[in-house]
XYZ file of C-alpha atoms in Angstrom:
109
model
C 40.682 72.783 15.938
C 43.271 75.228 15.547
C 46.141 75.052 13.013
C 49.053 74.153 15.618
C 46.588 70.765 16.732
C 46.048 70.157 12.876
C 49.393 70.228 12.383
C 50.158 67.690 15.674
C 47.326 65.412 14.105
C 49.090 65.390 10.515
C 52.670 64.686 12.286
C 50.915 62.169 13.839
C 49.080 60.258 11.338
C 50.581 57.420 10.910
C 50.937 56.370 14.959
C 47.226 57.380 15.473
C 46.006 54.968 12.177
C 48.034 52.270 14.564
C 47.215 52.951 17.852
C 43.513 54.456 17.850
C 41.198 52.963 20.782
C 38.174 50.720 19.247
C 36.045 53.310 17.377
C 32.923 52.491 18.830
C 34.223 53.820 22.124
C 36.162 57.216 20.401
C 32.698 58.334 18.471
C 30.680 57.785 21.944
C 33.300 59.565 23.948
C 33.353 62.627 21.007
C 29.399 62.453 20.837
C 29.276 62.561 25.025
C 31.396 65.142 24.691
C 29.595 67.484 22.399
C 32.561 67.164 19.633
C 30.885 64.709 16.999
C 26.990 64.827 16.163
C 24.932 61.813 14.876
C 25.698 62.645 11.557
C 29.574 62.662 11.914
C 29.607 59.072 13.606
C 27.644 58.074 10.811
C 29.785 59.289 8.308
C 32.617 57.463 9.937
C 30.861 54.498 10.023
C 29.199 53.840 6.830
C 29.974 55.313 3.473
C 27.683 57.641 1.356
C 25.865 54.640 0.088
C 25.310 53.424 3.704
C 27.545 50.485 3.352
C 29.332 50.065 6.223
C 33.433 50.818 6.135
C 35.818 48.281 7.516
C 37.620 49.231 10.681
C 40.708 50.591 8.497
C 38.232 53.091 6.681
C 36.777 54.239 9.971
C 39.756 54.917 11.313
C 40.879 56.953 8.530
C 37.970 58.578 8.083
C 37.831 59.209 12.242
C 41.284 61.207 11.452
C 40.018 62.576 8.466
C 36.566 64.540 10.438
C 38.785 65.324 13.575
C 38.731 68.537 12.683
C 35.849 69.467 12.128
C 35.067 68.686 15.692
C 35.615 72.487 16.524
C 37.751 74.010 19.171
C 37.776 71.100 21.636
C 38.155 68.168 19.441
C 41.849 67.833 19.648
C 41.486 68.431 23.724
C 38.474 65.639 23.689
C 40.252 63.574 21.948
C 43.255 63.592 23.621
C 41.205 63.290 26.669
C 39.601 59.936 25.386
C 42.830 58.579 24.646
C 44.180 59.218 27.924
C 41.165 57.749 29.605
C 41.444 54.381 27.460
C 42.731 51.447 29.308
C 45.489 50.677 27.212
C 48.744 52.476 28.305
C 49.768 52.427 24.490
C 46.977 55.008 24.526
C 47.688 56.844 27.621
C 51.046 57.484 26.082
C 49.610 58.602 22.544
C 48.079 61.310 24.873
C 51.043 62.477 25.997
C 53.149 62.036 23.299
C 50.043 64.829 21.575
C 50.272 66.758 24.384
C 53.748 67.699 24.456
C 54.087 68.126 20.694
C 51.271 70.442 21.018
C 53.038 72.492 23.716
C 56.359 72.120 21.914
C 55.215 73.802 18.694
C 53.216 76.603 20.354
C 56.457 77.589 22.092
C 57.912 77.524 19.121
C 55.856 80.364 17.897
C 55.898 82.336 20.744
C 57.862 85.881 20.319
């Protein structure tokens, strides 16, 4: 993930702890998508002493391995929110999109 999407994700934070599709379906859609391994989706799932985190921790800790997802994650995951069902999600997506767009023109010559 590159700094601009890091930076969309962080402006973000808050909105995305709120609005994040169920978690089972983000980690399969990341894992389909060649973003998150077995390992990640573990470590959002359970905590180092395999206990397994409440739905607040997983989401936090979701945000938290975003980007380590490599180049695509922020694209993937913008993708799975836009392919949710929930048009609070659909506009998330958008909403990511065009901040993402916004600040690279900002930092174009």
């Amino acid at each position: 993930m590159d700094p601009i999407e890091k930076a969309v994700i962080t402006s973000y934070l808050i909105r995305l702890k709120q609005d994040l599709p169920p978690l089972d379906y983000l980690l399969d859609y990341m894992k389909q998508n060649g973003v998150f391994d077995d390992n990640i989706v573990k470590a959002v799932k359970f905590t180092q002493f395999n206990a397994p985190r409440d739905e607040h921790d997983q989401a936090d800790k979701f945000i938290e391995v975003l980007p380590s997802g490599g180049r695509h994650a922020f694209d993937v995951f913008v993708n799975a929110l836009h392919t949710s069902e929930k048009i609070a999600h659909k506009d998330l997506s958008a909403l990511l999109k065009d901040e993402k767009a916004r600040k690279q023109a900002q930092q174009e010559p």
